[in-house]
CSV table of C-alpha atoms and ligand atoms in Angstrom, one decimal:
chain,number,residue,atom,x,y,z
A,1,MET,CA,111.1,85.9,64.5
A,2,ASN,CA,110.9,87.9,67.7
A,3,ALA,CA,114.7,88.6,69.0
A,4,VAL,CA,113.4,89.2,72.9
A,5,THR,CA,111.2,85.9,73.4
A,6,GLY,CA,111.9,82.5,74.1
A,7,LEU,CA,111.2,79.6,74.7
A,8,VAL,CA,112.3,76.1,76.3
A,9,TYR,CA,111.1,72.4,75.7
A,10,HIS,CA,112.8,69.0,75.5
A,11,GLU,CA,110.7,65.9,74.3
A,12,ASP,CA,112.1,64.2,77.1
A,13,TYR,CA,110.2,66.1,79.4
A,14,LEU,CA,107.5,63.3,78.5
A,15,LYS,CA,109.6,60.7,79.7
A,16,HIS,CA,108.6,61.2,83.0
A,17,ASP,CA,106.0,59.1,83.2
A,18,THR,CA,103.4,59.1,86.2
A,19,GLY,CA,100.9,56.5,85.5
A,20,VAL,CA,97.7,57.8,85.6
A,21,HIS,CA,97.6,61.0,87.1
A,22,PRO,CA,97.0,65.1,86.9
A,23,GLU,CA,100.5,65.8,86.4
A,24,CYS,CA,101.0,63.8,83.3
A,25,ALA,CA,102.9,64.0,79.8
A,26,GLU,CA,100.1,65.3,77.9
A,27,ARG,CA,100.1,68.5,79.7
A,28,LEU,CA,103.3,69.8,77.8
A,29,VAL,CA,102.0,67.7,74.5
A,30,SER,CA,98.4,69.6,75.0
A,31,ILE,CA,100.4,73.2,75.3
A,32,MET,CA,102.8,72.0,72.0
A,33,GLN,CA,100.0,71.9,70.3
A,34,LYS,CA,98.3,75.3,71.0
A,35,LEU,CA,101.4,76.5,70.2
A,36,GLU,CA,101.8,75.4,66.8
A,37,SER,CA,98.5,76.0,66.0
A,38,ALA,CA,98.4,79.2,66.6
A,39,GLY,CA,101.6,80.1,64.6
A,40,ILE,CA,103.3,80.7,67.7
A,41,THR,CA,106.4,78.6,67.8
A,42,GLU,CA,107.8,80.3,64.2
A,43,GLU,CA,107.8,83.4,66.5
A,44,LEU,CA,109.9,82.1,69.4
A,45,ASN,CA,113.4,81.4,70.1
A,46,ARG,CA,114.0,77.6,70.5
A,47,ILE,CA,115.7,76.8,73.4
A,48,THR,CA,117.5,73.2,73.7
A,49,PRO,CA,117.9,72.7,77.6
A,50,ILE,CA,120.8,70.2,79.1
A,51,LYS,CA,120.5,68.5,82.5
A,52,ALA,CA,121.4,69.9,85.4
A,53,THR,CA,124.4,69.0,87.2
A,54,LYS,CA,123.9,67.3,90.8
A,55,GLU,CA,126.4,70.0,91.9
A,56,GLN,CA,123.7,72.4,90.6
A,57,ILE,CA,120.9,70.6,92.4
A,58,ARG,CA,123.4,70.5,95.1
A,59,TYR,CA,122.5,74.5,95.3
A,60,VAL,CA,119.0,74.0,97.1
A,61,HIS,CA,118.6,70.4,97.9
A,62,ARG,CA,120.4,68.0,100.3
A,63,ASP,CA,122.7,65.0,99.4
A,64,ALA,CA,121.0,62.6,101.2
A,65,TYR,CA,117.8,63.8,99.4
A,66,ILE,CA,119.3,63.2,96.0
A,67,MET,CA,120.3,59.8,96.9
A,68,LYS,CA,116.9,58.9,98.1
A,69,VAL,CA,115.6,60.0,94.4
A,70,GLU,CA,118.4,58.4,92.9
A,71,ALA,CA,117.9,54.5,94.8
A,72,LEU,CA,114.1,54.9,94.3
A,73,CYS,CA,114.3,55.1,90.3
A,74,ALA,CA,117.2,52.7,90.6
A,75,ARG,CA,114.7,50.8,91.9
A,76,GLY,CA,112.4,51.0,89.1
A,77,GLY,CA,110.3,53.6,90.9
A,78,GLY,CA,108.0,54.2,93.5
A,79,MET,CA,106.4,56.6,95.3
A,80,LEU,CA,108.4,60.0,96.4
A,81,ASP,CA,105.5,61.3,98.9
A,82,PRO,CA,101.9,59.9,99.1
A,83,ASP,CA,101.0,62.6,95.7
A,84,THR,CA,104.7,62.3,94.1
A,85,PRO,CA,104.5,59.2,91.7
A,86,ILE,CA,108.7,58.7,89.9
A,87,CYS,CA,109.9,55.9,87.3
A,88,PRO,CA,113.1,55.3,86.7
A,89,ALA,CA,113.5,58.2,84.4
A,90,SER,CA,112.3,60.6,86.5
A,91,GLY,CA,115.4,61.8,88.6
A,92,GLU,CA,117.2,62.1,85.0
A,93,ILE,CA,114.8,64.1,83.7
A,94,ALA,CA,114.1,66.5,86.9
A,95,LEU,CA,117.2,67.2,86.1
A,96,LEU,CA,116.7,68.3,83.0
A,97,SER,CA,114.1,70.2,84.1
A,98,ALA,CA,116.1,71.9,86.2
A,99,GLY,CA,118.6,72.6,83.7
A,100,GLY,CA,116.1,73.9,81.4
A,101,MET,CA,115.6,77.0,83.8
A,102,LEU,CA,119.1,77.4,84.6
A,103,LYS,CA,119.6,77.9,80.3
A,104,ALA,CA,116.8,80.1,80.7
A,105,VAL,CA,118.2,82.4,82.9
A,106,ASP,CA,121.6,81.9,81.3
A,107,THR,CA,120.3,82.8,77.7
A,108,VAL,CA,119.1,86.0,79.3
A,109,MET,CA,122.6,86.9,81.2
A,110,VAL,CA,124.8,86.4,77.8
A,111,ASP,CA,122.0,86.8,75.4
A,112,LYS,CA,120.0,89.6,73.9
A,113,MET,CA,117.0,87.5,74.8
A,114,ARG,CA,114.4,89.0,77.6
A,115,GLN,CA,111.5,87.2,78.3
A,116,ILE,CA,112.0,82.8,78.5
A,117,PHE,CA,109.3,80.4,79.2
A,118,ALA,CA,110.7,77.3,80.2
A,119,LEU,CA,108.1,74.6,79.8
A,120,VAL,CA,109.6,71.8,81.9
A,121,ARG,CA,108.1,69.3,84.0
A,122,PRO,CA,108.1,67.8,86.9
A,123,PRO,CA,107.2,71.0,88.3
A,124,GLY,CA,109.2,72.2,91.2
A,125,HIS,CA,107.8,74.4,93.7
A,126,HIS,CA,106.7,72.5,96.5
A,127,ALA,CA,110.3,70.6,96.5
A,128,ILE,CA,112.1,71.9,99.9
A,129,PRO,CA,116.1,71.2,100.3
A,130,ASN,CA,114.9,67.7,102.4
A,131,ALA,CA,111.9,66.0,100.2
A,132,GLY,CA,110.2,65.9,97.1
A,133,MET,CA,106.1,66.6,97.4
A,134,GLY,CA,103.2,68.0,95.8
A,135,PHE,CA,104.4,66.6,92.0
A,136,CYS,CA,107.8,68.1,92.8
A,137,ILE,CA,110.8,66.6,92.7
A,138,PHE,CA,113.6,69.4,92.3
A,139,ASN,CA,112.2,72.9,93.1
A,140,ASN,CA,113.5,74.6,89.7
A,141,ILE,CA,112.9,77.9,90.3
A,142,ALA,CA,115.2,78.1,93.3
A,143,ILE,CA,118.0,76.2,91.9
A,144,ALA,CA,117.6,79.4,89.1
A,145,ALA,CA,117.5,81.7,91.5
A,146,GLU,CA,120.8,80.4,93.5
A,147,HIS,CA,122.3,79.7,90.2
A,148,LEU,CA,121.8,83.8,89.8
A,149,LYS,CA,123.4,84.9,92.6
A,150,ARG,CA,126.7,82.4,92.5
A,151,LYS,CA,127.3,82.5,88.5
A,152,TYR,CA,126.5,86.1,88.1
A,153,GLY,CA,126.7,87.9,91.5
A,154,ILE,CA,123.2,88.8,91.4
A,155,LYS,CA,121.7,90.5,94.3
A,156,ARG,CA,118.1,91.1,94.1
A,157,ILE,CA,115.8,88.2,92.5
A,158,LEU,CA,112.0,88.7,92.4
A,159,ILE,CA,110.2,85.5,92.8
A,160,VAL,CA,106.4,86.1,91.5
A,161,ASP,CA,104.6,82.4,92.4
A,162,TRP,CA,100.8,82.9,90.7
A,163,ASP,CA,100.3,79.0,91.0
A,164,VAL,CA,96.8,78.3,92.7
A,165,HIS,CA,99.4,76.2,95.7
A,166,HIS,CA,101.4,77.8,98.1
A,167,GLY,CA,105.4,77.5,96.8
A,168,ASN,CA,106.5,75.8,100.1
A,169,GLY,CA,109.6,74.9,98.9
A,170,THR,CA,110.8,77.8,97.1
A,171,GLN,CA,109.6,79.9,100.5
A,172,GLU,CA,111.7,77.6,102.7
A,173,THR,CA,114.6,77.6,100.3
A,174,PHE,CA,114.6,81.6,101.1
A,175,PHE,CA,113.2,82.5,104.4
A,176,ASP,CA,116.2,83.8,105.7
A,177,ASP,CA,117.6,85.5,102.2
A,178,SER,CA,117.7,89.0,101.4
A,179,SER,CA,118.7,88.5,97.8
A,180,VAL,CA,115.6,86.7,96.7
A,181,LEU,CA,112.1,88.1,97.3
A,182,TYR,CA,109.5,85.4,97.4
A,183,TYR,CA,105.9,86.9,96.9
A,184,SER,CA,103.0,84.5,96.1
A,185,MET,CA,99.3,84.4,96.2
A,186,HIS,CA,97.7,81.2,96.2
A,187,GLN,CA,94.2,79.8,97.9
A,188,TYR,CA,93.6,79.6,101.1
A,189,PRO,CA,93.4,77.5,103.4
A,190,HIS,CA,94.4,74.9,100.6
A,191,TYR,CA,97.5,72.3,100.1
A,192,PRO,CA,100.3,72.2,101.4
A,193,GLY,CA,98.5,74.2,103.9
A,194,THR,CA,101.5,77.2,104.3
A,195,GLY,CA,101.6,80.2,102.9
A,196,TRP,CA,99.7,83.1,105.6
A,197,ILE,CA,100.1,86.8,105.8
A,198,ASP,CA,102.7,86.1,109.3
A,199,GLU,CA,104.8,84.7,107.0
A,200,VAL,CA,107.5,87.7,106.4
A,201,GLY,CA,110.6,85.5,106.1
A,202,LYS,CA,113.6,85.5,109.2
A,203,GLY,CA,116.9,86.8,109.6
A,204,GLU,CA,118.3,88.8,106.9
A,205,GLY,CA,115.3,87.8,105.3
A,206,GLU,CA,112.4,88.9,107.3
A,207,GLY,CA,110.3,91.1,105.0
A,208,PHE,CA,111.3,89.3,101.9
A,209,THR,CA,108.9,87.2,102.1
A,210,VAL,CA,105.0,88.2,101.1
A,211,ASN,CA,101.9,86.1,101.2
A,212,VAL,CA,99.0,86.7,99.5
A,213,PRO,CA,96.2,84.1,100.7
A,214,LEU,CA,93.4,84.0,99.1
A,215,GLN,CA,89.8,83.2,99.0
A,216,ALA,CA,88.1,80.6,96.7
A,217,GLY,CA,86.2,82.1,94.0
A,218,THR,CA,88.8,84.8,93.1
A,219,THR,CA,88.6,86.6,89.6
A,220,ASP,CA,91.2,88.1,87.4
A,221,ALA,CA,89.9,90.8,89.0
A,222,GLY,CA,90.7,90.5,92.5
A,223,TYR,CA,94.2,89.1,91.5
A,224,LEU,CA,94.8,92.1,89.3
A,225,TYR,CA,93.8,94.1,92.6
A,226,VAL,CA,96.4,92.4,94.6
A,227,LEU,CA,98.9,92.3,92.1
A,228,GLU,CA,98.3,96.3,91.5
A,229,ASN,CA,98.1,97.1,95.1
A,230,ILE,CA,100.8,94.6,96.8
A,231,LEU,CA,103.2,93.3,94.5
A,232,VAL,CA,103.8,96.5,91.9
A,233,PRO,CA,104.6,98.8,94.9
A,234,ILE,CA,106.5,96.4,96.9
A,235,ALA,CA,108.9,95.7,93.4
A,236,MET,CA,109.2,98.9,92.8
A,237,ASP,CA,110.8,99.6,96.3
A,238,PHE,CA,112.8,96.1,96.2
A,239,LYS,CA,114.0,97.5,92.0
A,240,PRO,CA,114.7,93.5,91.2
A,241,GLU,CA,117.7,92.7,88.9
A,242,PHE,CA,115.8,89.5,87.7
A,243,VAL,CA,112.6,88.5,87.9
A,244,LEU,CA,111.2,84.8,87.8
A,245,VAL,CA,107.6,83.2,87.9
A,246,SER,CA,106.3,80.5,88.9
A,247,ALA,CA,103.4,80.1,86.8
A,248,GLY,CA,101.1,77.5,87.4
A,249,PHE,CA,97.7,77.2,85.6
A,250,ASP,CA,95.7,75.4,88.1
A,251,ALA,CA,93.8,78.9,89.2
A,252,HIS,CA,92.1,78.2,86.2
A,253,ILE,CA,88.1,78.4,86.2
A,254,ASN,CA,88.1,74.7,85.1
A,255,ASP,CA,91.0,73.4,86.6
A,256,PRO,CA,90.2,70.3,88.6
A,257,LEU,CA,92.5,70.8,91.6
A,258,ALA,CA,91.4,74.2,92.9
A,259,SER,CA,88.3,76.6,93.1
A,260,MET,CA,89.5,79.8,91.7
A,261,ASN,CA,88.1,81.7,89.1
A,262,VAL,CA,90.6,83.1,86.5
A,263,THR,CA,90.4,83.2,82.7
A,264,SER,CA,93.3,81.9,80.0
A,265,SER,CA,93.4,85.3,79.6
A,266,GLY,CA,93.7,87.1,83.1
A,267,PHE,CA,96.8,84.5,83.0
A,268,GLY,CA,98.3,87.0,79.9
A,269,LEU,CA,97.2,90.2,82.2
A,270,PHE,CA,99.4,88.9,85.0
A,271,ALA,CA,102.0,88.7,82.9
A,272,GLU,CA,101.9,91.5,81.2
A,273,MET,CA,101.9,93.3,84.5
A,274,ILE,CA,104.8,91.5,85.2
A,275,LYS,CA,107.0,92.2,82.4
A,276,GLY,CA,106.0,95.7,83.2
A,277,ILE,CA,107.9,95.2,86.2
A,278,ALA,CA,110.8,93.5,84.8
A,279,GLU,CA,110.7,96.4,82.0
A,280,LYS,CA,111.2,99.0,84.6
A,281,SER,CA,113.6,97.4,86.9
A,282,CYS,CA,115.9,95.2,85.0
A,283,ASP,CA,115.8,95.7,81.0
A,284,GLY,CA,113.0,93.1,81.0
A,285,LYS,CA,114.8,90.2,82.0
A,286,MET,CA,112.3,87.8,83.1
A,287,VAL,CA,112.1,83.9,83.0
A,288,ILE,CA,108.8,81.6,83.7
A,289,ALA,CA,108.7,78.4,85.2
A,290,LEU,CA,105.9,75.8,84.4
A,291,GLU,CA,104.5,74.7,87.5
A,292,GLY,CA,100.9,73.6,87.8
A,293,GLY,CA,97.7,73.4,85.6
A,294,TYR,CA,95.6,70.1,85.1
A,295,ASN,CA,93.0,71.1,82.7
A,296,LEU,CA,95.1,70.2,79.6
A,297,ASN,CA,92.8,72.6,77.2
A,298,ALA,CA,92.5,75.3,80.0
A,299,LEU,CA,96.5,75.4,80.4
A,300,ALA,CA,97.2,75.1,76.8
A,301,GLU,CA,94.9,78.3,76.4
A,302,SER,CA,96.3,79.7,79.5
A,303,VAL,CA,100.3,79.4,78.4
A,304,LEU,CA,99.3,80.8,75.1
A,305,ALA,CA,97.4,84.0,76.5
A,306,VAL,CA,101.2,84.5,78.6
A,307,PHE,CA,103.0,84.3,75.3
A,308,GLU,CA,100.8,86.7,73.4
A,309,SER,CA,101.9,89.2,76.4
A,310,LEU,CA,105.4,88.5,75.7
A,311,LEU,CA,105.3,89.1,72.3
A,312,SER,CA,102.8,92.4,72.0
A,313,ARG,CA,105.1,95.2,71.9
A,314,ASP,CA,102.5,97.6,72.4
A,315,GLU,CA,101.2,99.1,75.7
A,316,ARG,CA,97.6,96.9,76.3
A,317,SER,CA,95.0,98.4,78.0
A,318,GLU,CA,95.0,97.0,81.7
A,319,LYS,CA,91.6,95.0,82.7
A,320,LYS,CA,90.6,97.6,85.5
A,321,ALA,CA,89.8,96.1,88.9
A,322,GLU,CA,86.4,97.0,89.4
A,323,GLY,CA,83.6,95.3,92.0
A,324,ILE,CA,86.5,94.3,94.3
A,325,PRO,CA,84.6,92.6,96.9
A,326,GLU,CA,84.6,93.6,100.4
A,327,PRO,CA,86.7,90.7,102.0
A,328,MET,CA,89.1,91.3,99.4
A,329,LYS,CA,89.5,94.7,100.2
A,330,LYS,CA,90.4,94.1,103.8
A,331,ARG,CA,92.5,91.3,102.8
A,332,VAL,CA,94.9,93.5,100.8
A,333,GLU,CA,94.7,95.6,104.1
A,334,GLU,CA,96.1,93.0,106.4
A,335,ILE,CA,98.6,92.3,104.1
A,336,ARG,CA,99.5,95.8,103.1
A,337,GLN,CA,100.0,96.3,107.4
A,338,ALA,CA,102.3,93.5,107.5
A,339,GLN,CA,104.5,94.8,104.8
A,340,ARG,CA,104.5,98.0,105.4
A,341,ILE,CA,107.3,98.4,108.2
A,342,TYR,CA,109.5,96.7,105.2
A,343,TRP,CA,108.5,98.6,102.1
A,344,SER,CA,107.9,102.6,102.2
A,345,ASN,CA,105.9,102.5,99.2
A,346,VAL,CA,103.0,100.2,100.7
A,347,LEU,CA,100.7,103.3,101.8
B,1,ZN,ZN1,99.7,74.4,92.1
């Protein structure tokens, strides 16, 4: 047993029934089978989530929206938005999904555990304060960040979002908040349409939103290039007390909903680099939330690669960012230009 690495999972996550839909229960079944057949589950601390309270959901979401979800479930389910079907149990399972992230951050704060991956569904990063959208009901990672602020007085939280879609809900929640640095790298243009370079936060939060819009076809090397050249210097300046990750696996080369070219082992390298930031800045405190990822096999392989990175204690050689195409270098330069005024480390 590895003392510092954990896994949040609950069989009830399968009860959020979306019918014939890419965000389906089989996603988690496929992941758990892969982890078990790789013999990795015995090495992980299993953490059982409990439901978030409504008060905790209200950290991020408005009452009228929470009541809308409850009413739709009570009526037998339906469409929360054109992309987001819910069943009678979905409201309760969404509480358990947010609760999975809360249990994970509590476990890191009070225990010796350091990296926990919460295999939750429904996902959360598109859910905005007054609406669910894009397969998401409650914004699990935003609720966890608010919980860290309110319960533990954490003042600097880094959220890294590598889902292929921009996490508009998380961005909106913390757009004017300097205690949460939101970094997203995503395919652009793509759903939900937000996440351009000039969205940098406002008011107190100006400079604490970092968007890295990427062209279709971006590879592992391209992602590692932007992580090294944008995330790492900004994070080292910000010095997070806690690192949260919105881990979607829909940038995988085989994913049906997007057009990126990331491999399963590529996601392991992203996790390794972000774990390095957490180790340097906050004694390794890091919690990962599952977001998207819709090719069942690619999703399971990629989650396994992330766990392998979390479990490895040796320094592995990082894949060098070679052969970076000129448009990518130009894009990175544009982002640096937008961020340089806020972060002295960004040269
Ligand atoms: Zn996604």
